[in-house]
Every structure is written in structure tokens, then in C-alpha cells.
Amino acid sequence: MAKSTTSAKRGLWWLWSAIAGIVSAAAFLAIAELAALLFAKESSPILAVGAFVIDIVPQPLKEFAIATFGSADKVVLLGSLGLAVVIAAAIAGILQYYVRPFGLVVIALAGVLSTAAIVTRTGASALAWLPPVLGTLVGCAVLVLLISRLRRWALGREAGGVVAASRSELVTHPQTDAAAPAPADPARRDGVARRESGFGRRSFLTATLVTAAAAAVVGVGSRLLNATAASVDALRQELRLPEPRSTVTVPNGAELDVEGISPLITPNADFYRVDTALTVPTVDPSTWRLVIDGMVDQRVELSFDDLVGMGLDEYAVTLTCVSNEVGGGLVGNAIWQGVPIRDILSMAGPQSGADMVLSTSVDGYTASTPLEALTDDSIDAIFAVAMNGEPLPLEHGFPVRMVVPGLYGYVSATKWVTELKVTTFAEDEAYWTPRGYAAQAPIKFSSRIDTPRAGTPVAAGTVAVAGMAWAQTVGIERVEVRIDDGDWQSATLSTPINADTWVQWVLEWQAEAGTHYVEVRAVNANGDTQVEERAAIAPDGSSGWQRVLVTVTA
Ligand SMILES: Nc1nc2c(c(=O)[nH]1)N[C@H]1C(S)=C(S)[C@@H](COP(=O)(O)O)O[C@H]1N2
Ligand SMILES: [Mo]
């Protein structure tokens, strides 16, 4: 016999399933926001769909909204959109409970619509589809999970009153159970049903609560971080740096006209990025401070305006990562604008006995740079504020980073830098030192073949073998190429910008059909030949000559 309380509770399943739908939508949005933060900033479904709706609202309705709500029109529009999302999510939950799998269909539809809204926006990146798609998958998974638990709860409860509850029936739809035969033993039947129901209720409520809380934390957190990044990006767009006092002249002949060779100046968008930051730090230049402390006569603290006010000069420097394998792409060349680090260190007055500068970034990353490399008049170590004519991109250290010619990035090129502590190698350790990398790491000079490439056959005849070579602070004197272990031949070099930048090289090769080894090595301006012996990237950088197997077709 169904008791009256049971029938009252029975009426609530639609409400619980509506809540499950709303929590699934929250999970969808939270994961999409998180993925947007990590992979594609512009892909927030909340904003993209909002913008889409604003775009498609008919003009008369827009005018009506503006007339009625004034400057709050967008808030009203987005509020209505939010309400529509909540209602649709509730309906999805109810549908999934009563007419499986139509709830999933509603979420998938929302996924398709938001993906379409996102990828069709101007400026959408290649990964723009990822956040809404991940969100859809997680939203669907949460909906299935919650509704199946709810069903278990409902089934046990209703079975306890009216119908059977055999294990196999617990996973079937409640509606179908009305037709099921009653079991022979009512006491056993009630016991099983109550246990199942109790378990179902607890697991449903726990999963709902935990998912709702996690979605709230992840979603709100990601949205805030995303919004901060967007606002710092806006500050960067508005930032007007003073004209540099001096500029870099790129000499004639600095860039060779060879198909497939890397550009002499690496565009910011193509510049390699290496850091430990999970999300790009966002630093407002107006609150940024640089502190010089430690073994100094006087602690120095500078604002961004103080730094830039010292006058900017241009420097061309090729950056190299210690993780760059022979022939690899973790090397790039840019024209930076900045202020010599030695000028600022001298304001603080390093004390005798100091031999290292520990630089720290806003996110706690540290690098150990020999004090010598930052004070030497002949080394252009700078605090850089601009990269290739624009303020540093956020991911390359906005608003201020270090650039030190001749040292691998991990011991010198601290991005989002905020502090320089003058200290000793004996006293302090940087981020990578206890992790298997050397405390001091000058760049091992090297050369790279850009063209031809292994796996891309070339036609027999004259083939341009070309690439890059770098020996920061020293300069490249010669690049040599040999084919199939033949004699070393001198390549033609581009005119270097300076000793801190890479040079391009090219050698015309009369290639005959077949497969051939093409090998390169550099000689630096001191007359040293690039080290032949292969070394791994740890602890202080790779070495060896790059050798490419090239297929030449007849
Ligand atoms: N704050 C911070 N700065 C950092 C790093 C980092 O992890 N965090 N990585 C360094 C390393 S290993 C290299 S090679 C260069 C890379 O600079 P880029 O990403 O602008 O090419 O940044 C250096 N500066
Ligand atoms: Mo690096």
C-alpha cells in the first residue's frame, strides 16, 4: 500500500531531476571556463553566447531594451540568457529522468550552439572549439551520473511502497516498474528496497552537492582569472612606451632569400615559449615593482614608470632554451627594448663577496645569474619591456623580463620579474638547480639545418641547404656543411646584426638522386669548432652536430 508520505515524495522527483540538470549545466560551464583559461582565452561560452545573443537580437528589441532598461540593457539581456540557461538545464534534467536520453540531447544541443557561437567569432584561435566541447562532455557525464543515482533512490523508494525491487530492476526506468510483479516475500522486498533507496539518496545528494561546489569554485575561479588576463591584456594594448633613444639597424644582407629558412627576426606569435606557469601571470604595470636587495649597499625599488623613464634602447638578442635539442626549435631572435641591468644594479651597489643574482618572478620562479654577466660593460643584459616593437606579450613576461645574451633562458631570462637579490651561489639556489640542471649555464654555440628537411624529399639538381647558427656574445665566424661524410664546405653567411644574434647560412648543393646525409657545424669567432660529442639537454644544454637524412628524387 502506498503511504501518503510516499506519494508526496514521489512528486519531488521532477524537482530533483531539475536540480541535477542545473548542476550538470554548471559543470559544463565550469569545465569550459577552465579549458578556456588553459587553452583558448577567448572561448568562454558564457561570454561568447552572450555576445552572440546580443548580435542576433533584432534591432527593434535592442532599441526596446535600451529604452526600457537604459544602460542596464546588457545586464538584462545576459540575465535573461542566464535564466534561459537555468530553465533549459532544468528541463534537460527532467527529460533525462523521465524520457532518457533526451536530457543528453538538450545538453549536446547547447554544446553545438555554444561551439558554433565561439568558433564563428572573429579572432577565434585554433583551439577555440575545445572548451565548449570538453564542457559538453563533462556536462553529459555529470547528467548521466546524477540521474542514474536519482533513479536508484526513486526506484528503491517506490518499490518499497508498491512494486518489486529486484537488482536488475534497479537500473531500469521507474515507469516500467508499475507493471512488474510483486515478489513473494514482502518483508524481504521492503528491506532491499529501503537499503537501495537509502544508498541511492545518499549517493545522489553527495554527488550533486560535491559537483555543485566544485563547479562553483572552478567556474568562478577560472572566470575571474580569465577576466583578469583580459583586463591586463587591455592595459597592455593601451600602454604607450616612449620611443627608444637608439634603434637596432638590421644591415643589408642580414636576411637570406632562401625558401624554408627561419626568419631572421622571429615574430612574437611564433616565438617559442617555455615556463613553469600553468596560467600566464597577469601583472598590472601600474602596480608592478622591481626590488633590488640582498648584498647591496642600498635597497632599490622601482616602478614601471621609473624604469621606462631611465630611457629605452634597442637590443637584438637571440634567446635559447637549455631544453633545445640539436636541431630543435627552442631558440628565437627578437629586437628588445629595455634598460641595462647594470645601471640599476649600480644604483643598489652590489657588495664584495657577491657572485650571483637570484631573480624572482611574480609566480615565484627563480633564476641564478652570475653577477658578472649582469655588471659587465660588454654584455647587454637588460630589463626588457618591449619585444619586436610592442610591449612584451603577456606570455613573454609582460610588463618586464630579463634578457641576458649568452646564457640559457632558465638561468637568465626571468619573465614577469619582480626582484633581484644580490647573493652567492653558495647561499642561494634557483628553481631548476635542485631539479637536475646546472646552476650556471652559458649557451653552447650551435647550428641548425632548416632546409631541406628529413621526410620532405627534394628534386635532384641545385638544392639550397640552409639554416641558422648562433654563438651569443662571441659571434659566428664560419658554418660548414658536409654531404655523406665528404669534405667540409664553407656555407655563405648572412651579415650578422651583432654577435648576440643568430646568423643565417646557405650552401648550394648539387644533389643527386638517392638518400644523403647532410651535416652542419659552426665555428665561432674565437676559432672554436662546435662540439661534436652528443650531450643530453640536462644538466647544461645539448651538444653535437645536426645530421639530416635527405631524400633526393630524380
Ligand atoms: N617567470 C619565469 N621566467 C622564465 C621561465 C619560467 O619558467 N618562469 N623560464 C625560462 C626559460 S627556461 C626560458 S628558455 C625562457 C623562455 O622565454 P620565452 O618563453 O619568452 O621564449 O624564459 C625563462 N624565464
Ligand atoms: Mo629554457
Coordinates of C-alpha atoms and ligand atoms in Angstrom, one line a residue:
M1 CA 0.0 0.0 0.0
A2 CA 1.4 3.4 -0.9
K3 CA 1.5 5.6 2.2
S4 CA 0.6 9.3 1.8
T5 CA 4.2 10.5 2.5
T6 CA 5.5 8.3 -0.3
S7 CA 3.2 9.8 -2.8
A8 CA 4.1 13.3 -1.6
K9 CA 7.8 12.5 -2.0
R10 CA 7.1 10.9 -5.4
G11 CA 6.0 14.3 -6.6
L12 CA 9.5 15.7 -5.9
W13 CA 11.5 13.5 -8.4
W14 CA 10.9 16.1 -11.1
L15 CA 12.4 18.8 -8.8
W16 CA 15.5 16.7 -8.0
S17 CA 16.0 15.9 -11.7
A18 CA 15.7 19.6 -12.5
I19 CA 18.4 20.3 -9.9
A20 CA 20.6 17.5 -11.4
G21 CA 20.1 19.2 -14.8
I22 CA 21.2 22.6 -13.4
V23 CA 24.2 21.1 -11.7
S24 CA 25.2 19.4 -14.9
A25 CA 25.0 22.7 -16.7
A26 CA 27.1 24.3 -14.0
A27 CA 29.7 21.5 -14.5
F28 CA 29.6 22.2 -18.3
L29 CA 30.3 25.9 -17.8
A30 CA 32.9 25.4 -15.2
I31 CA 34.9 23.0 -17.3
A32 CA 34.5 25.2 -20.3
E33 CA 35.8 28.2 -18.4
L34 CA 38.7 26.2 -17.0
A35 CA 39.6 24.9 -20.5
A36 CA 39.3 28.5 -21.9
L37 CA 41.7 29.7 -19.3
L38 CA 44.2 27.0 -20.2
F39 CA 43.9 26.7 -23.9
A40 CA 41.9 29.4 -25.6
K41 CA 41.2 32.6 -23.6
E42 CA 38.5 33.9 -25.9
S43 CA 36.5 30.7 -25.7
S44 CA 34.4 31.4 -22.6
P45 CA 30.9 30.0 -23.6
I46 CA 29.2 32.4 -21.2
L47 CA 30.7 35.5 -22.9
A48 CA 30.6 34.0 -26.5
V49 CA 27.0 33.0 -26.3
G50 CA 26.2 36.3 -24.6
A51 CA 27.9 38.2 -27.4
F52 CA 26.2 36.0 -29.9
V53 CA 22.8 36.7 -28.5
I54 CA 23.5 40.4 -28.4
D55 CA 24.4 40.2 -32.1
I56 CA 21.3 38.3 -33.1
V57 CA 18.8 40.2 -31.1
P58 CA 16.6 42.1 -33.6
Q59 CA 17.2 45.8 -33.8
P60 CA 13.7 46.7 -32.5
L61 CA 14.1 44.5 -29.5
K62 CA 17.5 46.1 -28.8
E63 CA 16.0 49.5 -29.0
F64 CA 13.2 48.4 -26.8
A65 CA 15.7 47.0 -24.3
I66 CA 17.7 50.2 -24.3
A67 CA 14.6 52.4 -24.0
T68 CA 13.3 50.3 -21.1
F69 CA 16.4 49.4 -19.2
G70 CA 18.8 52.1 -20.3
S71 CA 22.4 51.4 -19.7
A72 CA 21.4 48.2 -17.8
D73 CA 20.3 46.7 -21.1
K74 CA 23.2 44.3 -21.4
V75 CA 22.8 43.2 -17.9
V76 CA 19.1 42.5 -18.6
L77 CA 20.0 40.6 -21.8
L78 CA 22.6 38.5 -20.1
G79 CA 20.4 38.0 -17.1
S80 CA 17.6 36.7 -19.4
L81 CA 20.1 34.5 -21.1
G82 CA 21.2 33.1 -17.7
L83 CA 17.6 32.5 -16.8
A84 CA 17.0 30.7 -20.1
V85 CA 20.1 28.5 -19.4
V86 CA 18.8 27.6 -16.0
I87 CA 15.4 26.7 -17.3
A88 CA 16.8 24.7 -20.2
A89 CA 19.1 22.9 -17.8
A90 CA 16.2 22.0 -15.5
I91 CA 14.3 20.7 -18.5
A92 CA 17.3 18.7 -19.6
G93 CA 17.4 17.1 -16.1
I94 CA 13.7 16.3 -16.1
L95 CA 13.8 14.9 -19.6
Q96 CA 16.8 12.7 -18.7
Y97 CA 14.9 11.3 -15.8
Y98 CA 11.6 10.6 -17.5
V99 CA 12.4 10.2 -21.2
R100 CA 16.0 9.1 -21.3
P101 CA 18.2 10.1 -23.2
F102 CA 16.5 13.4 -24.2
G103 CA 18.3 15.3 -21.4
L104 CA 21.6 14.5 -23.1
V105 CA 20.2 15.7 -26.4
V106 CA 19.4 19.1 -24.8
I107 CA 23.0 19.4 -23.4
A108 CA 24.6 18.2 -26.7
L109 CA 22.5 20.8 -28.5
A110 CA 23.6 23.5 -26.1
G111 CA 27.2 22.3 -26.8
V112 CA 26.7 22.6 -30.5
L113 CA 25.2 26.0 -30.3
S114 CA 27.9 27.4 -28.0
T115 CA 30.7 25.8 -30.1
A116 CA 29.2 27.5 -33.2
A117 CA 28.9 30.8 -31.3
I118 CA 32.6 30.6 -30.3
V119 CA 34.3 29.4 -33.4
T120 CA 32.5 31.9 -35.6
R121 CA 33.6 34.9 -33.6
T122 CA 36.3 36.9 -35.2
G123 CA 39.7 36.2 -33.6
A124 CA 38.8 32.7 -32.5
S125 CA 42.0 30.6 -32.1
A126 CA 42.6 27.1 -33.5
L127 CA 41.7 25.6 -30.1
A128 CA 38.6 27.7 -29.7
W129 CA 36.3 24.6 -30.0
L130 CA 38.0 22.8 -27.2
P131 CA 36.4 24.5 -24.1
P132 CA 32.7 24.1 -25.2
V133 CA 33.4 20.5 -26.4
L134 CA 35.1 19.5 -23.1
G135 CA 32.3 21.3 -21.3
T136 CA 29.6 19.3 -23.2
L137 CA 31.3 16.0 -22.5
V138 CA 31.6 16.7 -18.8
G139 CA 28.0 18.1 -18.6
C140 CA 26.7 14.9 -20.2
A141 CA 28.7 12.7 -18.0
V142 CA 27.5 14.5 -14.8
L143 CA 23.9 14.4 -16.0
V144 CA 24.1 10.6 -16.6
L145 CA 25.7 10.0 -13.3
L146 CA 23.3 12.2 -11.2
I147 CA 20.1 10.9 -12.9
S148 CA 21.1 7.3 -12.6
R149 CA 21.7 7.8 -8.8
L150 CA 18.4 9.7 -8.5
R151 CA 16.7 6.9 -10.3
R152 CA 18.1 4.4 -7.9
W153 CA 16.9 6.4 -5.0
A154 CA 13.4 6.8 -6.6
L155 CA 13.2 3.2 -7.6
G156 CA 14.0 1.9 -4.1
R157 CA 11.5 4.3 -2.5
E158 CA 8.7 3.5 -4.9
A159 CA 9.4 -0.2 -4.8
G160 CA 9.2 -0.1 -1.1
G161 CA 5.7 1.1 -1.3
V162 CA 4.1 -0.6 -4.3
V163 CA 6.3 -2.7 -6.5
A164 CA 9.1 -5.1 -6.7
A165 CA 12.8 -4.2 -6.4
S166 CA 14.9 -6.9 -7.8
R167 CA 18.5 -5.9 -8.5
S168 CA 18.0 -5.9 -12.3
E169 CA 15.0 -3.6 -12.0
L170 CA 17.0 -1.1 -10.1
V171 CA 18.7 0.1 -13.2
T172 CA 15.5 0.3 -15.2
H173 CA 13.2 3.2 -15.6
P174 CA 10.7 3.7 -12.7
Q175 CA 7.7 4.0 -15.0
T176 CA 8.3 0.5 -16.3
D177 CA 8.2 -0.9 -12.8
A178 CA 4.5 -0.4 -12.4
A179 CA 3.9 -3.5 -14.5
A180 CA 6.4 -5.6 -12.6
P181 CA 5.1 -8.5 -10.5
A182 CA 5.2 -8.2 -6.7
P183 CA 7.7 -10.6 -5.0
A184 CA 6.5 -13.4 -2.8
D185 CA 8.1 -12.2 0.4
P186 CA 7.0 -8.6 1.2
A187 CA 9.4 -8.2 4.2
R188 CA 12.5 -9.1 2.2
R189 CA 11.2 -6.9 -0.6
D190 CA 10.9 -3.9 1.7
G191 CA 14.3 -4.4 3.2
V192 CA 16.1 -4.5 -0.1
A193 CA 14.2 -1.5 -1.4
R194 CA 14.9 0.6 1.6
R195 CA 18.6 -0.2 1.5
E196 CA 18.8 0.6 -2.2
S197 CA 16.8 3.7 -1.7
G198 CA 18.9 4.9 1.2
F199 CA 22.1 4.3 -0.8
G200 CA 20.6 6.0 -3.9
R201 CA 19.6 9.0 -1.9
R202 CA 22.9 9.5 -0.2
S203 CA 24.9 8.9 -3.3
F204 CA 22.7 11.3 -5.3
L205 CA 22.8 14.1 -2.8
T206 CA 26.5 13.7 -2.2
A207 CA 27.3 13.7 -5.9
T208 CA 25.0 16.7 -6.5
L209 CA 26.5 18.7 -3.7
V210 CA 30.1 17.9 -4.5
T211 CA 29.7 18.6 -8.2
A212 CA 27.8 21.9 -7.5
A213 CA 30.5 23.1 -5.1
A214 CA 33.4 22.0 -7.4
A215 CA 31.7 23.7 -10.4
A216 CA 31.2 26.9 -8.4
V217 CA 34.8 27.0 -7.3
V218 CA 36.4 26.0 -10.6
G219 CA 33.9 28.1 -12.7
V220 CA 34.1 31.3 -10.8
G221 CA 37.8 31.0 -10.2
S222 CA 38.5 30.4 -13.9
R223 CA 36.2 33.2 -15.0
L224 CA 37.9 35.6 -12.6
L225 CA 41.4 34.6 -13.8
N226 CA 40.2 34.9 -17.4
A227 CA 38.8 38.3 -16.8
T228 CA 42.0 39.4 -15.1
A229 CA 44.0 38.3 -18.1
A230 CA 41.6 40.1 -20.4
S231 CA 41.9 43.3 -18.4
V232 CA 45.7 43.1 -18.2
D233 CA 45.7 42.4 -21.9
A234 CA 43.6 45.6 -22.4
L235 CA 46.2 47.5 -20.2
R236 CA 48.9 46.2 -22.5
Q237 CA 47.1 47.3 -25.6
E238 CA 46.7 50.8 -24.2
L239 CA 50.3 51.0 -23.0
R240 CA 52.3 53.6 -24.8
L241 CA 56.1 53.2 -24.4
P242 CA 58.4 56.1 -25.0
E243 CA 60.3 56.0 -28.3
P244 CA 63.7 54.2 -27.8
R245 CA 66.7 56.5 -27.8
S246 CA 68.6 54.2 -30.1
T247 CA 67.4 51.6 -32.5
V248 CA 68.9 48.4 -34.0
T249 CA 69.9 48.7 -37.6
V250 CA 69.5 45.5 -39.5
P251 CA 72.3 45.6 -42.0
N252 CA 71.8 44.8 -45.7
G253 CA 72.4 41.1 -46.3
A254 CA 71.3 40.2 -42.8
E255 CA 68.4 38.1 -44.2
L256 CA 69.0 35.5 -46.9
D257 CA 66.3 34.8 -49.5
V258 CA 66.0 31.0 -49.2
E259 CA 62.8 29.2 -49.1
G260 CA 62.3 27.2 -45.8
I261 CA 64.8 29.1 -43.7
S262 CA 63.7 30.7 -40.4
P263 CA 63.1 34.4 -40.5
L264 CA 66.0 36.5 -39.1
I265 CA 63.6 38.1 -36.5
T266 CA 61.2 35.7 -35.0
P267 CA 57.6 37.1 -35.0
N268 CA 56.2 37.3 -31.4
A269 CA 53.4 34.8 -32.3
D270 CA 56.0 32.2 -33.4
F271 CA 58.5 32.8 -30.7
Y272 CA 59.0 29.7 -28.5
R273 CA 57.6 29.8 -25.1
V274 CA 59.0 27.9 -22.1
D275 CA 57.9 28.5 -18.5
T276 CA 56.6 26.7 -15.4
A277 CA 53.4 28.9 -15.3
L278 CA 50.2 26.9 -15.5
T279 CA 48.3 30.1 -16.3
V280 CA 50.1 33.2 -17.7
P281 CA 50.8 35.6 -14.8
T282 CA 48.8 38.8 -15.2
V283 CA 50.7 41.9 -13.9
D284 CA 49.3 45.4 -14.0
P285 CA 52.2 47.7 -14.9
S286 CA 50.9 50.4 -12.6
T287 CA 51.3 48.2 -9.5
W288 CA 54.4 46.3 -10.7
R289 CA 57.5 47.0 -8.6
L290 CA 61.1 45.9 -9.1
V291 CA 63.1 45.4 -5.9
I292 CA 66.9 45.1 -5.8
D293 CA 68.1 43.8 -2.4
G294 CA 70.3 41.3 -0.7
M295 CA 74.1 42.1 -0.6
V296 CA 73.7 45.7 -1.7
D297 CA 74.6 49.0 -0.1
Q298 CA 71.1 50.3 -0.7
R299 CA 67.9 48.6 -1.4
V300 CA 66.3 49.9 -4.6
E301 CA 62.7 49.9 -5.6
L302 CA 61.5 51.0 -9.0
S303 CA 58.0 51.4 -10.5
F304 CA 57.4 50.7 -14.2
D305 CA 57.4 54.4 -14.9
D306 CA 60.7 54.8 -13.1
L307 CA 62.3 52.0 -15.2
V308 CA 61.0 53.2 -18.5
G309 CA 61.8 56.8 -17.5
M310 CA 65.5 55.8 -17.5
G311 CA 65.3 55.7 -21.3
L312 CA 64.9 52.8 -23.6
D313 CA 67.4 51.4 -26.1
E314 CA 67.0 48.6 -28.6
Y315 CA 69.0 45.4 -28.4
A316 CA 68.8 42.4 -30.8
V317 CA 69.4 39.2 -28.8
T318 CA 68.8 35.6 -29.7
L319 CA 67.3 33.6 -26.8
T320 CA 68.0 29.9 -26.4
C321 CA 66.4 27.3 -24.1
V322 CA 68.6 24.7 -22.4
S323 CA 66.0 22.2 -23.5
N324 CA 66.7 22.8 -27.1
E325 CA 67.9 19.6 -28.7
V326 CA 70.4 19.7 -31.5
G327 CA 68.4 21.0 -34.5
G328 CA 65.4 22.0 -32.3
G329 CA 63.2 25.0 -32.3
L330 CA 63.6 26.4 -28.7
V331 CA 65.6 29.3 -30.0
G332 CA 64.3 32.6 -31.2
N333 CA 65.6 36.1 -32.1
A334 CA 63.9 39.3 -31.2
I335 CA 64.6 43.0 -31.0
W336 CA 64.0 44.0 -27.5
Q337 CA 63.7 47.5 -25.9
G338 CA 64.9 47.9 -22.4
V339 CA 67.2 49.3 -19.8
P340 CA 70.7 47.8 -18.9
I341 CA 70.5 45.7 -15.7
R342 CA 74.0 47.0 -14.7
D343 CA 72.6 50.6 -14.5
I344 CA 70.0 49.5 -11.9
L345 CA 72.4 47.2 -10.1
S346 CA 74.9 50.1 -9.7
M347 CA 72.1 52.2 -8.1
A348 CA 72.0 49.5 -5.4
G349 CA 75.7 48.9 -5.2
P350 CA 76.5 45.2 -5.0
Q351 CA 78.8 44.3 -2.1
S352 CA 82.1 42.5 -2.5
G353 CA 81.8 38.7 -2.0
A354 CA 78.6 38.5 -4.0
D355 CA 78.8 36.4 -7.2
M356 CA 75.2 35.7 -8.1
V357 CA 71.9 37.5 -8.7
L358 CA 68.8 35.5 -7.9
S359 CA 65.9 36.9 -9.9
T360 CA 62.3 36.1 -8.9
S361 CA 59.1 36.4 -10.9
V362 CA 55.7 37.2 -9.6
D363 CA 54.8 33.5 -9.7
G364 CA 57.8 32.5 -7.6
Y365 CA 60.1 31.2 -10.4
T366 CA 63.7 31.9 -9.7
A367 CA 66.9 32.0 -11.9
S368 CA 70.5 32.3 -10.8
T369 CA 72.7 34.5 -13.0
P370 CA 76.4 35.2 -12.4
L371 CA 76.6 38.8 -11.1
E372 CA 79.5 39.3 -13.6
A373 CA 77.1 38.7 -16.5
L374 CA 74.9 41.5 -15.3
T375 CA 77.5 44.1 -14.5
D376 CA 80.0 43.5 -17.4
D377 CA 80.0 46.6 -19.7
S378 CA 80.4 44.4 -22.7
I379 CA 77.3 42.3 -22.1
D380 CA 73.9 43.8 -23.0
A381 CA 71.9 42.3 -20.1
I382 CA 68.7 44.2 -20.0
F383 CA 65.3 44.5 -18.3
A384 CA 63.2 44.3 -21.4
V385 CA 59.8 45.9 -21.8
A386 CA 59.2 45.6 -25.5
M387 CA 59.6 42.7 -28.0
N388 CA 59.7 43.4 -31.7
G389 CA 58.2 46.9 -31.4
E390 CA 55.4 46.2 -29.0
P391 CA 55.0 45.8 -25.2
L392 CA 56.1 42.3 -24.2
P393 CA 53.3 39.8 -24.9
L394 CA 51.8 38.5 -21.6
E395 CA 53.3 35.0 -22.1
H396 CA 56.7 36.5 -22.7
G397 CA 56.8 38.3 -19.4
F398 CA 54.7 41.5 -19.5
P399 CA 55.4 44.0 -18.3
V400 CA 59.2 43.4 -17.6
R401 CA 61.5 40.4 -18.2
M402 CA 65.3 39.9 -18.2
V403 CA 67.3 39.2 -21.3
V404 CA 70.9 38.2 -21.0
P405 CA 73.0 37.4 -24.1
G406 CA 75.0 34.2 -23.9
L407 CA 73.1 32.4 -21.0
Y408 CA 70.4 29.9 -21.4
G409 CA 66.9 31.2 -20.5
Y410 CA 66.5 29.3 -17.3
V411 CA 69.5 31.0 -15.7
S412 CA 68.9 34.5 -17.0
A413 CA 65.7 35.4 -18.8
T414 CA 63.2 35.6 -15.9
K415 CA 59.8 36.8 -17.2
W416 CA 57.4 38.8 -15.0
V417 CA 60.5 39.7 -13.0
T418 CA 59.9 41.5 -9.7
E419 CA 63.0 41.0 -7.6
L420 CA 66.8 40.8 -7.9
K421 CA 68.6 39.5 -4.9
V422 CA 72.3 40.0 -4.9
T423 CA 73.7 36.9 -3.3
T424 CA 76.2 34.0 -3.8
F425 CA 75.9 30.6 -5.5
A426 CA 76.9 29.1 -2.1
E427 CA 74.0 30.7 -0.4
D428 CA 71.1 30.5 -2.8
E429 CA 69.6 28.1 -5.3
A430 CA 67.3 28.8 -8.3
Y431 CA 64.3 26.8 -9.4
W432 CA 66.0 24.4 -11.7
T433 CA 69.1 23.8 -9.7
P434 CA 67.7 21.0 -7.4
R435 CA 65.9 19.6 -10.4
G436 CA 68.9 18.3 -12.3
Y437 CA 70.2 21.4 -14.1
A438 CA 73.4 23.3 -13.6
A439 CA 73.4 26.5 -11.5
Q440 CA 75.5 28.2 -14.3
A441 CA 74.8 27.6 -17.9
P442 CA 76.3 29.6 -20.8
I443 CA 74.8 28.8 -24.1
K444 CA 76.7 26.1 -26.1
F445 CA 77.1 27.6 -29.6
S446 CA 75.3 25.7 -32.2
S447 CA 73.9 25.4 -35.7
R448 CA 70.7 24.1 -37.3
I449 CA 69.6 22.9 -40.7
D450 CA 66.2 24.4 -41.6
T451 CA 66.0 23.2 -45.1
P452 CA 65.9 20.5 -46.6
R453 CA 64.0 18.6 -44.0
A454 CA 64.1 14.9 -43.2
G455 CA 60.9 13.4 -44.6
T456 CA 60.4 16.1 -47.3
P457 CA 62.0 14.9 -50.5
V458 CA 63.7 17.4 -52.8
A459 CA 64.3 17.2 -56.5
A460 CA 67.8 16.4 -57.9
G461 CA 69.8 19.5 -59.0
T462 CA 70.8 22.6 -57.1
V463 CA 69.4 22.4 -53.6
A464 CA 69.9 25.2 -51.1
V465 CA 70.9 23.7 -47.7
A466 CA 70.3 26.5 -45.2
G467 CA 69.7 27.3 -41.6
M468 CA 70.8 29.2 -38.6
A469 CA 73.8 29.4 -36.3
W470 CA 74.4 31.2 -33.0
A471 CA 77.2 31.9 -30.6
Q472 CA 75.8 34.7 -28.4
T473 CA 78.3 37.3 -27.2
V474 CA 81.1 35.8 -29.4
G475 CA 79.7 35.6 -32.9
I476 CA 79.8 33.0 -35.7
E477 CA 82.8 33.0 -37.9
R478 CA 82.0 30.2 -40.2
V479 CA 79.4 27.5 -40.9
E480 CA 80.5 24.3 -42.5
V481 CA 78.4 21.6 -44.3
R482 CA 79.3 18.2 -45.5
I483 CA 77.4 15.7 -47.5
D484 CA 77.7 11.9 -46.9
D485 CA 80.8 12.4 -44.7
G486 CA 82.6 14.2 -47.5
D487 CA 84.8 17.3 -47.1
W488 CA 83.5 20.2 -45.0
Q489 CA 82.4 23.1 -47.2
S490 CA 82.0 26.7 -46.0
A491 CA 78.5 28.0 -46.3
T492 CA 77.7 31.6 -47.2
L493 CA 76.7 33.6 -44.1
S494 CA 74.2 36.4 -43.8
T495 CA 75.6 39.7 -42.4
P496 CA 75.2 39.4 -38.6
I497 CA 73.2 42.1 -36.8
N498 CA 75.6 41.6 -33.9
A499 CA 77.4 38.9 -32.0
D500 CA 74.4 38.3 -29.8
T501 CA 72.1 37.2 -32.6
W502 CA 72.0 34.2 -34.8
V503 CA 73.1 34.3 -38.5
Q504 CA 71.6 32.6 -41.5
W505 CA 73.8 30.4 -43.7
V506 CA 73.2 28.7 -47.0
L507 CA 75.2 26.3 -49.2
E508 CA 74.2 25.3 -52.8
W509 CA 74.4 21.6 -53.1
Q510 CA 74.3 19.7 -56.4
A511 CA 72.1 16.9 -55.2
E512 CA 72.0 13.6 -57.0
A513 CA 69.1 11.2 -56.7
G514 CA 69.2 8.9 -53.7
T515 CA 69.4 9.4 -49.9
H516 CA 72.1 11.6 -48.4
Y517 CA 73.3 12.7 -45.1
V518 CA 73.6 16.4 -44.7
E519 CA 75.5 17.6 -41.7
V520 CA 76.4 21.0 -40.2
R521 CA 78.7 22.5 -37.7
A522 CA 79.7 26.1 -36.7
V523 CA 83.0 27.7 -35.9
N524 CA 82.7 30.7 -33.5
A525 CA 84.6 34.0 -33.7
N526 CA 87.2 32.6 -31.2
G527 CA 88.0 29.9 -33.8
D528 CA 86.4 27.1 -31.7
T529 CA 84.6 24.4 -33.6
Q530 CA 81.1 23.3 -32.4
V531 CA 81.4 20.3 -30.1
E532 CA 80.8 17.1 -32.0
E533 CA 80.2 14.9 -29.0
R534 CA 76.5 14.4 -28.3
A535 CA 75.2 15.6 -24.9
A536 CA 71.7 15.5 -23.5
I537 CA 69.9 18.7 -22.5
A538 CA 70.5 18.1 -18.8
P539 CA 72.4 19.3 -16.9
D540 CA 73.6 22.2 -19.1
G541 CA 72.5 22.0 -22.7
S542 CA 72.7 19.7 -25.7
S543 CA 75.7 19.4 -28.0
G544 CA 76.6 17.6 -31.2
W545 CA 76.4 18.2 -34.9
Q546 CA 73.0 18.0 -36.6
R547 CA 72.8 15.4 -39.3
V548 CA 69.7 15.1 -41.5
L549 CA 68.9 12.2 -43.9
V550 CA 67.6 13.8 -47.1
T551 CA 65.8 12.0 -49.9
V552 CA 66.6 13.4 -53.4
T553 CA 64.2 12.3 -56.2
A554 CA 65.3 12.0 -59.8
Ligands
LIG1 N1 58.9 33.5 -14.7 C1 59.6 32.6 -15.5 N2 60.5 33.1 -16.3 C2 61.1 32.2 -17.1 C3 60.9 30.9 -17.1 C4 59.9 30.4 -16.2 O1 59.6 29.2 -16.1 N3 59.2 31.3 -15.4 N4 61.5 30.0 -18.0 C5 62.8 30.4 -18.5 C6 63.2 29.6 -19.6 S1 63.6 28.0 -19.3 C7 63.4 30.1 -20.9 S2 64.1 29.2 -22.1 C8 62.9 31.5 -21.2 C9 61.9 31.4 -22.4 O2 61.4 32.7 -22.7 P1 60.2 32.8 -23.7 O3 59.1 31.9 -23.2 O4 59.9 34.2 -23.8 O5 60.7 32.3 -25.0 O6 62.2 32.1 -20.2 C10 62.8 31.9 -18.9 N5 62.1 32.7 -18.0
MO2 MO 64.6 27.2 -21.0

